[in-house]
Coordinates of C-alpha atoms and ligand atoms in Angstrom, one line a residue:
M63 CA 13.6 -29.5 -2.3
T64 CA 16.8 -27.5 -2.6
E65 CA 20.5 -28.0 -2.1
N66 CA 21.1 -24.3 -1.2
K67 CA 23.1 -24.5 2.0
F68 CA 22.0 -21.0 3.1
V69 CA 18.4 -21.9 2.8
L70 CA 18.8 -25.3 4.5
N71 CA 20.9 -24.0 7.4
W72 CA 18.5 -21.2 8.2
L73 CA 15.6 -23.7 8.0
E74 CA 17.3 -26.0 10.4
E75 CA 17.8 -23.2 12.8
M76 CA 14.2 -22.0 12.6
K77 CA 12.9 -25.5 13.0
A78 CA 15.0 -26.0 16.1
L79 CA 13.6 -22.8 17.4
C80 CA 9.9 -23.2 16.7
Q81 CA 9.8 -27.0 16.9
P82 CA 6.9 -27.7 14.5
D83 CA 5.5 -31.2 14.3
N84 CA 5.5 -31.1 10.5
V85 CA 7.2 -29.2 7.8
V86 CA 5.5 -28.6 4.4
W87 CA 7.1 -27.0 1.4
I88 CA 4.8 -24.9 -0.7
D89 CA 5.4 -26.0 -4.3
G90 CA 3.0 -23.6 -6.0
S91 CA 0.7 -26.3 -7.4
E92 CA -3.1 -25.8 -7.5
E93 CA -3.5 -29.4 -6.0
Q94 CA -1.5 -28.5 -2.9
L95 CA -3.4 -25.2 -2.4
E96 CA -6.7 -26.9 -2.9
A97 CA -5.8 -29.4 -0.2
L98 CA -4.9 -26.6 2.1
R99 CA -8.2 -24.8 1.5
A100 CA -10.0 -28.0 2.3
E101 CA -8.0 -28.5 5.5
S102 CA -8.6 -24.9 6.6
V103 CA -12.3 -25.3 6.1
A104 CA -12.3 -28.6 8.1
T105 CA -10.6 -26.9 11.0
G106 CA -12.8 -23.8 10.8
E107 CA -9.9 -21.4 10.0
M108 CA -11.8 -20.5 6.8
I109 CA -15.4 -20.6 5.7
K110 CA -16.3 -21.7 2.2
L111 CA -18.6 -19.1 0.5
N112 CA -21.3 -19.7 -2.1
Q113 CA -19.4 -21.5 -4.8
E114 CA -21.9 -20.7 -7.5
K115 CA -22.0 -17.0 -6.9
L116 CA -18.4 -16.7 -5.6
P117 CA -16.4 -19.6 -7.1
G118 CA -13.1 -20.3 -5.3
C119 CA -14.0 -17.7 -2.6
Y120 CA -13.4 -18.1 1.2
F121 CA -14.0 -16.1 4.3
H122 CA -11.6 -15.6 7.3
R123 CA -12.1 -13.8 10.6
T124 CA -9.3 -12.5 12.7
A125 CA -9.3 -11.9 16.4
V126 CA -11.1 -8.7 17.5
N127 CA -7.8 -7.3 18.8
D128 CA -6.0 -8.1 15.5
V129 CA -7.6 -6.3 12.6
A130 CA -5.0 -3.8 11.4
R131 CA -1.3 -3.0 11.2
V132 CA 0.2 -2.3 14.6
E133 CA 2.6 0.6 14.0
D134 CA 3.6 0.9 17.7
R135 CA 4.7 -2.7 17.7
T136 CA 6.7 -2.5 14.4
F137 CA 10.4 -2.2 14.8
I138 CA 13.4 -1.4 12.6
C139 CA 16.4 -3.0 14.3
T140 CA 19.5 -1.5 12.8
P141 CA 22.8 -1.7 14.7
T142 CA 22.4 1.9 15.8
K143 CA 19.3 3.9 16.6
E144 CA 20.4 6.7 14.3
E145 CA 20.2 4.4 11.3
A146 CA 16.5 3.7 12.1
G147 CA 15.8 7.4 12.7
P148 CA 13.4 9.2 14.9
I149 CA 10.2 8.0 13.1
N150 CA 10.8 4.3 13.6
N151 CA 10.6 2.2 16.7
W152 CA 14.0 0.8 17.4
M153 CA 15.7 -1.8 19.7
A154 CA 19.2 -3.1 19.6
P155 CA 19.3 -6.2 17.4
D156 CA 20.8 -8.5 20.1
E157 CA 18.2 -7.4 22.6
M158 CA 15.4 -7.9 20.1
Y159 CA 16.6 -11.3 18.9
A160 CA 16.8 -12.4 22.5
K161 CA 13.2 -11.2 23.2
L162 CA 11.9 -12.8 20.0
N163 CA 13.7 -16.1 20.3
A164 CA 12.0 -16.6 23.7
L165 CA 8.6 -15.9 22.1
Y166 CA 9.2 -18.2 19.1
S167 CA 10.7 -21.0 21.2
G168 CA 8.5 -24.1 20.8
S169 CA 5.8 -21.8 19.3
M170 CA 4.9 -24.4 16.6
K171 CA 4.7 -27.5 18.8
G172 CA 1.7 -29.5 17.6
R173 CA 1.6 -27.4 14.5
T174 CA 2.8 -27.4 10.9
M175 CA 5.4 -25.1 9.5
Y176 CA 4.8 -24.1 5.9
I177 CA 7.8 -23.0 3.8
I178 CA 6.8 -20.4 1.2
P179 CA 9.4 -19.5 -1.4
Y180 CA 8.1 -16.3 -3.1
S181 CA 9.1 -13.7 -5.7
M182 CA 8.2 -10.1 -5.4
G183 CA 8.0 -9.1 -9.0
P184 CA 7.6 -11.2 -12.1
V185 CA 9.7 -14.5 -11.7
G186 CA 13.2 -13.8 -13.0
S187 CA 12.7 -10.1 -13.7
P188 CA 15.9 -8.0 -13.0
F189 CA 13.7 -5.9 -10.7
S190 CA 12.5 -8.8 -8.7
K191 CA 13.6 -10.0 -5.3
I192 CA 13.0 -13.4 -3.5
G193 CA 11.9 -14.2 0.0
I194 CA 11.1 -17.3 2.0
E195 CA 8.3 -17.0 4.5
L196 CA 7.9 -19.7 7.2
T197 CA 4.5 -19.6 8.8
D198 CA 2.2 -21.8 10.8
S199 CA -0.9 -20.3 9.3
I200 CA -2.7 -21.8 6.2
Y201 CA -4.5 -18.4 5.9
V202 CA -1.1 -16.8 5.3
V203 CA -0.1 -19.5 2.8
L204 CA -3.3 -19.0 0.8
N205 CA -2.9 -15.2 0.9
M206 CA 0.7 -15.3 -0.1
A207 CA -0.2 -17.6 -3.0
I208 CA -2.5 -14.8 -4.3
M209 CA -0.4 -11.8 -3.4
T210 CA 3.0 -13.1 -4.6
R211 CA 4.4 -15.7 -7.0
V212 CA 5.1 -18.8 -5.0
G213 CA 6.6 -22.2 -5.2
N214 CA 9.4 -24.3 -6.8
K215 CA 9.9 -22.0 -9.8
V216 CA 11.0 -19.4 -7.3
L217 CA 13.0 -21.6 -5.0
E218 CA 15.1 -22.7 -8.0
L219 CA 16.2 -19.1 -8.7
I220 CA 17.7 -18.4 -5.3
D221 CA 21.3 -17.4 -5.6
G222 CA 23.4 -18.2 -2.5
D223 CA 22.1 -16.2 0.4
D224 CA 20.3 -13.6 -1.7
F225 CA 16.8 -14.0 -0.2
T226 CA 14.8 -12.3 2.6
K227 CA 14.3 -14.6 5.6
C228 CA 10.8 -14.2 7.0
L229 CA 9.4 -16.0 10.0
H230 CA 5.8 -15.8 11.2
A231 CA 4.3 -17.6 14.2
K232 CA 0.6 -16.9 14.9
K233 CA 0.9 -18.1 18.6
D234 CA -2.2 -16.9 20.5
V235 CA -2.3 -13.4 18.9
N236 CA -1.6 -11.8 22.3
P237 CA -1.5 -8.1 21.5
D238 CA 0.9 -7.5 24.3
E239 CA 3.5 -9.8 22.8
R240 CA 2.9 -8.9 19.2
Y241 CA 6.0 -7.9 17.3
I242 CA 6.6 -7.0 13.7
V243 CA 10.4 -6.7 13.4
H244 CA 12.8 -5.9 10.6
F245 CA 16.6 -6.5 10.7
P246 CA 17.6 -4.7 7.4
Q247 CA 21.3 -5.6 7.7
D248 CA 20.4 -9.3 8.2
N249 CA 17.7 -9.3 5.4
T250 CA 15.4 -10.7 8.1
I251 CA 11.8 -10.2 9.1
M252 CA 10.1 -11.7 12.2
S253 CA 6.4 -11.4 13.0
V254 CA 4.7 -13.0 16.0
N255 CA 1.3 -13.0 17.7
S256 CA -0.7 -11.7 14.8
A257 CA -2.8 -13.1 11.9
Y258 CA -3.8 -9.8 10.2
G259 CA -2.6 -9.1 6.6
G260 CA -0.1 -6.3 6.8
N261 CA 1.5 -7.9 9.9
V262 CA 1.8 -11.4 8.5
L263 CA 1.9 -11.4 4.7
L264 CA 5.5 -10.6 5.0
G265 CA 6.1 -10.0 1.3
K266 CA 3.9 -6.9 1.4
K267 CA 4.7 -4.0 3.7
C268 CA 7.5 -5.7 5.6
F269 CA 9.6 -6.8 2.6
A270 CA 8.4 -4.9 -0.4
L271 CA 8.5 -1.6 1.5
R272 CA 10.6 -1.7 4.7
I273 CA 13.4 -4.1 3.7
A274 CA 13.1 -3.1 0.0
S275 CA 13.4 0.7 0.8
Y276 CA 16.7 -0.2 2.6
L277 CA 17.9 -2.3 -0.3
G278 CA 16.9 0.4 -2.7
K279 CA 18.9 3.0 -0.9
Q280 CA 22.0 0.7 -1.0
E281 CA 21.5 -0.3 -4.6
G282 CA 20.2 2.9 -6.2
W283 CA 16.5 2.3 -6.7
M284 CA 13.2 3.1 -4.8
A285 CA 10.5 1.1 -3.1
E286 CA 7.4 3.2 -2.7
H287 CA 3.8 3.0 -1.4
M288 CA 2.4 3.7 -4.8
L289 CA -0.2 2.5 -7.3
I290 CA 0.8 2.4 -10.9
L291 CA -1.8 3.1 -13.7
G292 CA -1.7 3.5 -17.4
L293 CA -3.9 6.1 -19.0
E294 CA -4.7 5.5 -22.7
N295 CA -5.8 8.4 -24.8
P296 CA -8.1 8.2 -27.9
Q297 CA -5.0 7.8 -30.1
G298 CA -4.1 4.7 -28.2
E299 CA -1.0 6.1 -26.5
V300 CA -0.6 5.0 -22.9
K301 CA 1.2 7.2 -20.3
Y302 CA 2.0 5.8 -16.8
I303 CA 1.4 7.5 -13.5
A304 CA 2.6 6.4 -10.0
A305 CA 0.8 7.8 -7.0
A306 CA 1.5 7.6 -3.3
F307 CA -1.4 8.0 -0.9
P308 CA -1.4 6.8 2.7
S309 CA -3.3 3.6 3.7
A310 CA -7.0 3.7 2.9
C311 CA -6.7 7.0 1.0
G312 CA -7.7 5.8 -2.5
K313 CA -4.8 4.0 -4.2
T314 CA -6.9 0.9 -5.2
N315 CA -9.7 3.1 -6.4
L316 CA -7.5 5.4 -8.5
A317 CA -5.6 2.4 -10.0
M318 CA -8.8 0.9 -11.3
L319 CA -10.7 4.1 -12.2
I320 CA -13.5 4.1 -14.8
P321 CA -13.5 7.4 -16.7
P322 CA -16.6 9.6 -16.7
E323 CA -19.0 8.7 -19.6
Y324 CA -18.0 11.6 -21.9
L325 CA -14.3 10.6 -21.7
K326 CA -15.1 6.9 -22.1
E327 CA -17.0 7.9 -25.3
K328 CA -14.0 9.7 -26.6
G329 CA -11.9 6.6 -26.1
Y330 CA -10.0 7.2 -22.8
K331 CA -9.1 4.1 -20.8
V332 CA -7.3 3.3 -17.6
W333 CA -5.2 0.2 -17.1
T334 CA -4.1 -1.1 -13.7
V335 CA -0.4 -2.1 -13.2
G336 CA -0.5 -2.0 -9.4
D337 CA -2.6 -0.7 -6.5
D338 CA -0.3 -0.5 -3.5
I339 CA 3.5 -0.8 -4.1
A340 CA 5.9 0.3 -6.8
W341 CA 9.6 -0.5 -7.3
L342 CA 11.2 2.1 -9.4
R343 CA 14.5 2.1 -11.2
I344 CA 16.2 4.3 -13.7
G345 CA 16.3 2.6 -17.1
A346 CA 19.0 2.6 -19.8
D347 CA 17.2 5.5 -21.5
G348 CA 17.4 7.6 -18.4
R349 CA 13.7 7.4 -17.6
L350 CA 12.2 6.1 -14.4
Y351 CA 10.6 2.6 -14.8
A352 CA 8.2 0.9 -12.3
I353 CA 7.1 -2.6 -11.6
N354 CA 4.4 -3.8 -9.2
P355 CA 6.1 -6.4 -7.1
E356 CA 2.7 -7.9 -6.0
A357 CA 0.5 -10.4 -7.8
G358 CA -2.8 -9.6 -6.1
F359 CA -4.8 -6.9 -4.4
F360 CA -5.2 -6.8 -0.6
G361 CA -7.9 -4.1 -0.8
V362 CA -10.2 -2.3 1.6
A363 CA -13.7 -3.7 1.3
P364 CA -15.9 -1.0 2.8
G365 CA -16.8 1.6 0.3
T366 CA -16.2 -0.7 -2.6
S367 CA -19.3 -0.9 -4.8
E368 CA -20.3 -1.3 -8.4
K369 CA -20.6 2.5 -8.6
T370 CA -17.4 3.5 -6.8
N371 CA -15.0 0.8 -8.0
F372 CA -16.6 -1.7 -10.4
N373 CA -13.2 -3.2 -11.4
A374 CA -12.2 -3.9 -7.8
L375 CA -15.6 -5.5 -7.1
E376 CA -15.3 -7.6 -10.3
S377 CA -11.8 -8.7 -9.2
T378 CA -13.4 -10.2 -6.0
K379 CA -15.9 -12.4 -7.8
K380 CA -13.7 -15.5 -7.9
N381 CA -10.7 -17.1 -6.1
T382 CA -10.8 -14.4 -3.5
I383 CA -10.3 -14.5 0.3
F384 CA -12.4 -12.1 2.3
T385 CA -11.2 -11.1 5.8
N386 CA -13.5 -9.6 8.5
V387 CA -16.4 -8.7 6.2
A388 CA -20.1 -9.6 7.0
I389 CA -21.7 -12.8 5.7
N390 CA -25.3 -13.1 4.3
N391 CA -26.4 -16.3 5.9
D392 CA -29.2 -16.9 3.4
D393 CA -26.9 -17.4 0.5
M394 CA -23.3 -17.4 1.9
T395 CA -22.2 -14.3 0.1
V396 CA -20.4 -11.3 1.5
W397 CA -21.5 -7.8 2.5
W398 CA -19.8 -4.6 3.8
E399 CA -20.8 -1.0 4.4
G400 CA -21.0 0.8 1.1
L401 CA -21.5 -2.3 -1.1
D402 CA -25.2 -1.4 -1.5
K403 CA -28.0 -0.1 0.6
N404 CA -29.3 -3.5 1.4
P405 CA -27.5 -5.1 4.4
P406 CA -28.5 -8.8 4.9
E407 CA -31.2 -9.4 7.4
N408 CA -29.9 -12.8 8.4
C409 CA -26.4 -11.7 8.9
T410 CA -23.2 -12.9 10.5
E411 CA -21.4 -9.7 11.6
W412 CA -17.6 -9.7 11.1
T413 CA -16.9 -10.8 14.7
G414 CA -19.1 -13.8 14.2
K415 CA -22.2 -12.5 16.0
Q416 CA -25.6 -13.3 14.5
V417 CA -27.5 -10.1 13.9
N418 CA -30.3 -8.6 11.8
G419 CA -28.3 -6.3 9.5
K420 CA -31.4 -4.1 8.9
T421 CA -31.8 -3.2 12.5
Y422 CA -28.2 -3.2 13.5
D423 CA -26.5 0.1 14.1
Q424 CA -22.9 -0.9 14.3
P425 CA -20.7 -1.6 11.2
L426 CA -21.4 -5.2 10.1
A427 CA -18.0 -5.4 8.4
N428 CA -14.8 -4.2 10.1
P429 CA -13.8 -0.8 8.8
N430 CA -10.5 -2.4 7.7
S431 CA -12.1 -5.5 6.3
R432 CA -10.2 -6.6 3.2
F433 CA -10.4 -8.8 0.1
T434 CA -7.4 -10.7 -1.3
A435 CA -8.0 -11.0 -5.0
P436 CA -5.7 -12.2 -7.9
A437 CA -4.6 -9.2 -10.0
I438 CA -5.4 -11.2 -13.2
N439 CA -9.1 -11.1 -12.1
C440 CA -9.1 -7.3 -12.7
P441 CA -11.0 -6.4 -15.9
C442 CA -8.6 -3.5 -16.5
I443 CA -5.4 -5.2 -15.7
S444 CA -2.6 -3.7 -17.8
S445 CA -1.0 -5.8 -20.6
E446 CA 2.3 -4.6 -19.0
F447 CA 1.5 -6.1 -15.6
E448 CA 4.0 -9.0 -16.1
N449 CA 6.5 -6.9 -18.1
P450 CA 9.8 -7.7 -16.4
Q451 CA 11.2 -4.3 -17.4
G452 CA 8.3 -2.3 -15.9
V453 CA 6.6 0.8 -17.4
P454 CA 8.0 4.3 -17.9
I455 CA 6.6 6.8 -15.4
S456 CA 5.5 10.2 -16.7
A457 CA 4.2 11.6 -13.5
I458 CA 4.5 11.0 -9.7
V459 CA 1.5 12.0 -7.7
F460 CA 1.4 12.5 -3.9
G461 CA -1.9 12.9 -2.0
G462 CA -3.6 12.6 1.3
R463 CA -6.8 13.2 3.2
R464 CA -7.0 16.8 4.1
A465 CA -10.2 18.6 4.9
K466 CA -8.7 22.1 4.3
T467 CA -5.0 22.9 3.5
A468 CA -4.2 21.1 0.2
P469 CA -6.0 22.1 -3.0
L470 CA -7.5 19.6 -5.4
V471 CA -4.2 19.5 -7.4
Y472 CA -1.0 21.4 -7.8
Q473 CA 2.3 20.8 -9.6
A474 CA 5.8 21.0 -8.1
R475 CA 8.2 23.4 -9.9
D476 CA 10.9 20.8 -10.4
W477 CA 12.1 17.4 -8.9
N478 CA 13.6 18.9 -5.7
H479 CA 10.5 20.9 -5.0
G480 CA 8.5 17.7 -5.7
V481 CA 10.5 15.8 -3.1
F482 CA 9.7 18.6 -0.6
V483 CA 6.0 18.4 -1.5
G484 CA 6.2 14.6 -0.8
A485 CA 8.2 15.1 2.4
T486 CA 5.6 17.6 3.7
M487 CA 2.6 15.3 3.0
A488 CA 0.1 15.0 5.8
S489 CA -3.1 13.0 6.1
E490 CA -5.9 12.0 8.4
T491 CA -5.3 8.6 9.9
T492 CA -7.5 5.7 8.8
A493 CA -8.6 2.2 10.1
A494 CA -5.8 0.6 8.2
A495 CA -3.6 1.0 11.3
A496 CA -4.6 0.4 14.9
G497 CA -5.2 3.6 16.8
A498 CA -7.3 6.8 16.5
V499 CA -8.9 7.5 13.1
G500 CA -9.2 11.0 11.5
V501 CA -6.2 12.6 13.2
V502 CA -3.9 14.6 10.9
R503 CA -0.4 13.4 11.0
R504 CA 2.7 14.0 8.8
D505 CA 3.2 11.1 6.4
P506 CA 6.1 11.8 4.0
M507 CA 5.5 10.1 0.6
A508 CA 2.8 7.9 2.4
M509 CA 5.8 6.1 3.8
K510 CA 5.8 7.0 7.5
P511 CA 5.0 3.5 8.6
F512 CA 7.1 1.9 5.9
V513 CA 10.6 3.4 5.6
G514 CA 13.2 0.8 6.7
Y515 CA 15.8 3.4 7.7
N516 CA 16.3 7.0 8.8
M517 CA 13.6 9.1 7.1
A518 CA 16.1 12.0 6.7
D519 CA 18.3 9.7 4.6
Y520 CA 15.3 8.6 2.7
F521 CA 14.7 12.3 1.7
G522 CA 18.3 12.4 0.7
H523 CA 17.9 9.3 -1.5
W524 CA 14.9 10.9 -3.3
L525 CA 17.1 14.0 -4.0
E526 CA 19.9 11.8 -5.3
M527 CA 17.6 9.8 -7.6
G528 CA 16.6 13.2 -9.1
E529 CA 20.2 14.1 -9.7
K530 CA 20.7 10.9 -11.7
M531 CA 17.9 11.9 -14.1
D532 CA 17.9 14.7 -16.7
A533 CA 15.2 17.2 -15.9
D534 CA 13.3 16.4 -19.2
K535 CA 13.3 12.7 -18.5
A536 CA 12.4 12.7 -14.8
P537 CA 8.7 12.3 -13.9
K538 CA 6.9 15.5 -13.1
I539 CA 5.7 15.7 -9.6
F540 CA 2.1 16.6 -8.4
H541 CA 0.0 16.7 -5.3
V542 CA -3.7 15.9 -5.1
N543 CA -6.4 16.0 -2.5
W544 CA -9.7 14.3 -3.2
F545 CA -10.9 14.8 0.3
R546 CA -11.3 18.6 0.7
K547 CA -14.4 19.5 2.6
D548 CA -16.6 22.6 2.7
D549 CA -17.6 24.3 6.0
D550 CA -20.5 21.8 6.5
G551 CA -18.0 18.9 6.3
K552 CA -19.2 17.7 2.9
F553 CA -16.6 16.6 0.2
L554 CA -16.2 19.3 -2.3
W555 CA -15.0 17.0 -5.1
P556 CA -17.0 14.0 -6.4
G557 CA -13.9 11.9 -6.5
F558 CA -13.6 8.3 -7.8
G559 CA -14.1 8.2 -11.6
D560 CA -14.1 12.0 -11.8
N561 CA -10.5 12.0 -10.6
M562 CA -9.7 11.2 -14.2
R563 CA -10.3 14.9 -14.9
V564 CA -7.3 15.8 -12.7
L565 CA -5.2 13.0 -14.2
L566 CA -5.8 14.5 -17.6
W567 CA -4.5 17.9 -16.5
I568 CA -1.5 16.2 -15.0
L569 CA -0.6 14.4 -18.2
D570 CA -1.3 17.5 -20.2
R571 CA 1.2 19.3 -18.0
C572 CA 3.7 16.6 -18.6
A573 CA 3.3 17.0 -22.3
G574 CA 3.5 20.8 -22.0
N575 CA -0.1 21.3 -23.2
A576 CA -1.9 22.7 -20.2
G577 CA -1.9 26.0 -18.5
A578 CA -0.9 26.7 -14.9
V579 CA -0.6 29.7 -12.6
E580 CA 2.1 30.3 -10.0
S581 CA 1.1 30.2 -6.4
P582 CA 3.1 30.2 -3.1
I583 CA 3.0 26.4 -3.0
G584 CA 3.5 25.5 -6.6
L585 CA 1.6 25.5 -10.0
L586 CA -2.2 25.5 -9.9
P587 CA -4.4 24.8 -12.9
E588 CA -5.4 28.0 -14.7
D589 CA -9.0 28.9 -15.1
G590 CA -10.9 26.3 -17.1
A591 CA -7.9 23.9 -17.2
I592 CA -9.8 21.2 -15.2
D593 CA -12.5 19.9 -17.5
T594 CA -15.9 19.9 -15.7
T595 CA -18.1 18.7 -18.6
D596 CA -21.2 17.0 -17.2
L597 CA -20.2 17.8 -13.7
S598 CA -22.6 19.5 -11.3
I599 CA -20.0 21.6 -9.7
S600 CA -20.2 25.4 -9.5
A601 CA -17.4 27.8 -10.5
E602 CA -17.4 28.8 -6.9
Q603 CA -16.9 25.3 -5.6
L604 CA -14.1 24.7 -8.0
K605 CA -12.5 28.0 -6.9
E606 CA -12.7 26.8 -3.3
L607 CA -11.2 23.5 -4.2
L608 CA -8.2 25.2 -5.8
S609 CA -7.8 27.9 -3.3
V610 CA -4.7 28.2 -1.1
D611 CA -5.4 29.8 2.3
K612 CA -2.2 31.5 3.3
D613 CA -3.0 31.5 7.0
V614 CA -3.8 27.9 7.0
W615 CA -0.6 27.2 5.1
M616 CA 1.5 29.3 7.5
E617 CA 0.2 27.1 10.3
D618 CA 1.2 24.1 8.3
V619 CA 4.7 25.6 7.8
E620 CA 5.1 25.9 11.5
N621 CA 4.2 22.3 11.9
Q622 CA 6.6 21.3 9.1
K623 CA 9.4 23.1 10.9
E624 CA 8.7 21.2 14.1
Y625 CA 8.5 17.9 12.2
F626 CA 11.7 18.4 10.4
A627 CA 13.5 19.6 13.5
Q628 CA 13.6 16.0 14.9
F629 CA 16.0 15.0 12.1
G630 CA 18.6 17.5 13.3
D631 CA 21.7 17.7 11.1
R632 CA 20.7 14.7 9.1
L633 CA 18.0 16.6 7.3
P634 CA 19.2 17.4 3.7
A635 CA 20.0 21.1 3.3
E636 CA 17.8 21.1 0.2
I637 CA 14.7 20.4 2.3
K638 CA 15.5 23.3 4.6
K639 CA 16.0 25.5 1.6
Q640 CA 12.7 24.5 0.1
L641 CA 11.0 25.1 3.5
E642 CA 12.4 28.7 3.6
T643 CA 11.2 29.3 0.0
L644 CA 7.7 28.2 0.9
E645 CA 7.7 30.4 4.0
N646 CA 8.9 33.4 2.0
N647 CA 6.4 32.8 -0.7
L648 CA 3.6 32.8 1.8
K649 CA 4.7 36.1 3.4
Ligands
GTP279 P1 -4.6 0.6 1.4 O1 -4.9 -0.7 0.8 O2 -4.8 0.7 2.8 O3 -3.2 1.1 1.0 O4 -5.7 1.7 0.8 P2 -5.9 2.5 -0.6 O5 -5.0 3.7 -0.6 O6 -5.7 1.5 -1.7 O7 -7.4 3.0 -0.5 P3 -8.7 2.6 -1.2 O8 -8.6 2.8 -2.7 O9 -9.0 1.2 -0.8 O10 -9.8 3.6 -0.6 C1 -10.0 3.7 0.8 C2 -11.3 4.4 1.1 O11 -11.3 5.7 0.5 C3 -12.5 3.6 0.5 O12 -13.5 3.6 1.5 C4 -12.9 4.4 -0.7 O13 -14.3 4.3 -0.9 C5 -12.5 5.9 -0.3 N1 -12.1 6.6 -1.5 C6 -11.3 6.3 -2.5 N2 -11.2 7.2 -3.5 C7 -12.0 8.2 -3.1 C8 -12.3 9.5 -3.7 O14 -11.8 9.9 -4.8 N3 -13.1 10.3 -2.9 C9 -13.7 9.9 -1.7 N4 -14.5 10.8 -1.1 N5 -13.4 8.7 -1.2 C10 -12.5 7.9 -1.8
SPV280 C1 -2.0 -0.6 4.1 O1 -2.4 -0.5 5.3 O2 -1.4 0.3 3.5 C2 -2.4 -1.8 3.3 C3 -2.9 -2.9 4.0 O3 -2.2 -1.8 2.1 S1 -1.7 -3.8 4.8 O4 -1.3 -4.9 4.0 O5 -2.3 -4.2 6.1 O6 -0.6 -3.0 5.1
MN281 MN1 -1.3 0.2 1.3

């Protein structure tokens, strides 16, 4: 398949370690993938869904203990603990290799090892990077074939040892021996004892964020947990926005937003470039350009409906793999909470249990059930999706789930203040990661689980990127919160398509056309600047949405201080300065 000595030597080593009975190269052909689908159905690994209603669609169920990313079992193994920083789990590389080698040893006896050469980013783009994932799971192969560009065309492009080595062994998904490990200096990822997406589709969070953020720091670019969308105005001009929200906080939804009726009628449109990850570089013209390194969407199913996210739902109507959703036994279609108000009576709950969905009081689909859909299925996929040069970014938006503190939207005063706004992000935890849900935690730039090196140095890298751009060319930075609640715990903002109203203020600000007022935390929309046409929202509600409670913010500042203290001297002085400014503004 290849003459590349680095690839072949590594393969020999991994084969000797895992001892598979067979080895299969994934060539990227539809014939091979179809044969693998058939095989996985024959063995029961996947279930074929209704091929008339959902052509090319399959279902897969993971073990009950294996339904989300496991952050406490995810490691960054740099030579020293300081390089990984206080936020990441760390173990000395030698120690970790020894532990892992014991776990992988003979792990593929009686099984097949699949070799998946894949490209993150359009094949051959100067932004793109190549990886090879070895796995003993057909489910992983079929997902990687949707989420990335795979096969011979990628293998041919590997230059020397310039590829990320990824090894996944499913083993018996024992949670006590589950490890998701990164060796940034060795360009290596090792995952064992899981079969859940974020833990095993190693091109995604492991490579495109953890390893790539490390490479970006070395090479002067950025790998971020961001969606990318293009917003087209009635004149046909498209401006691009990149937005970082933590897991299950609305990236896929915003990326595929359908504008409210009155804006649609005027001719506004949204185009999706990416829904989860952005790689950003400064272009020859001094602006920041972004590509989406992925080729598909690994999206949250619950809450996805025709009403909330029509485009995502459409994307899942063919050639999609559903994981841990419920099945309607009568017609072999899929169901999840929030799809409609009509759960199937004759239902297979996500765990495989047969239930009557109408009388069942537990979620039928796992809260972190997902669809893996090809990006090209999306009705609003951007014409720039495959552009090897990426799209120029006008605005960067940070956001999270916060019931109180953060207002609907505010703008940072400049790049450095924007970096501080990102660095002080906090959000309620969700089902995307194992552990408690709904607990507020600090999640800088939505990258807490995904930075492949010391977070303090990551802040420094953001500041340095800003220094390389002229102020008039750098994206403007904003913060949004779609999840603010009133005292009764109800969302104050309608969200979803109506978030377009906030995006319009953001782009108007970028163009210098919209009003803002100073506040202790940054620039807020002036009265009337957020268009509420056709919206049943009172002036009072809007006021509450945009209010900044100084006491609540002072509490947050105390928490920020504690958080930053753990970085010691490594924390950039600029972040400390910004924190002092915020505190003084609030006094
Ligand atoms: P990951 O794939 O885990 O990175 O998640 P994501 O950031 O892409 O989140 P996604 O768009 O899938 O949304 C997660 C959940 O938030 C879904 O249940 C949505 O229905 C809900 N959600 C998304 N946008 C909004 C919004 O504007 N308002 C409210 N209230 N809920 C939203
Ligand atoms: C997330 O958790 O942010 C996801 C899903 O996008 S996973 O691939 O599991 O990381
Ligand atoms: Mn994500």
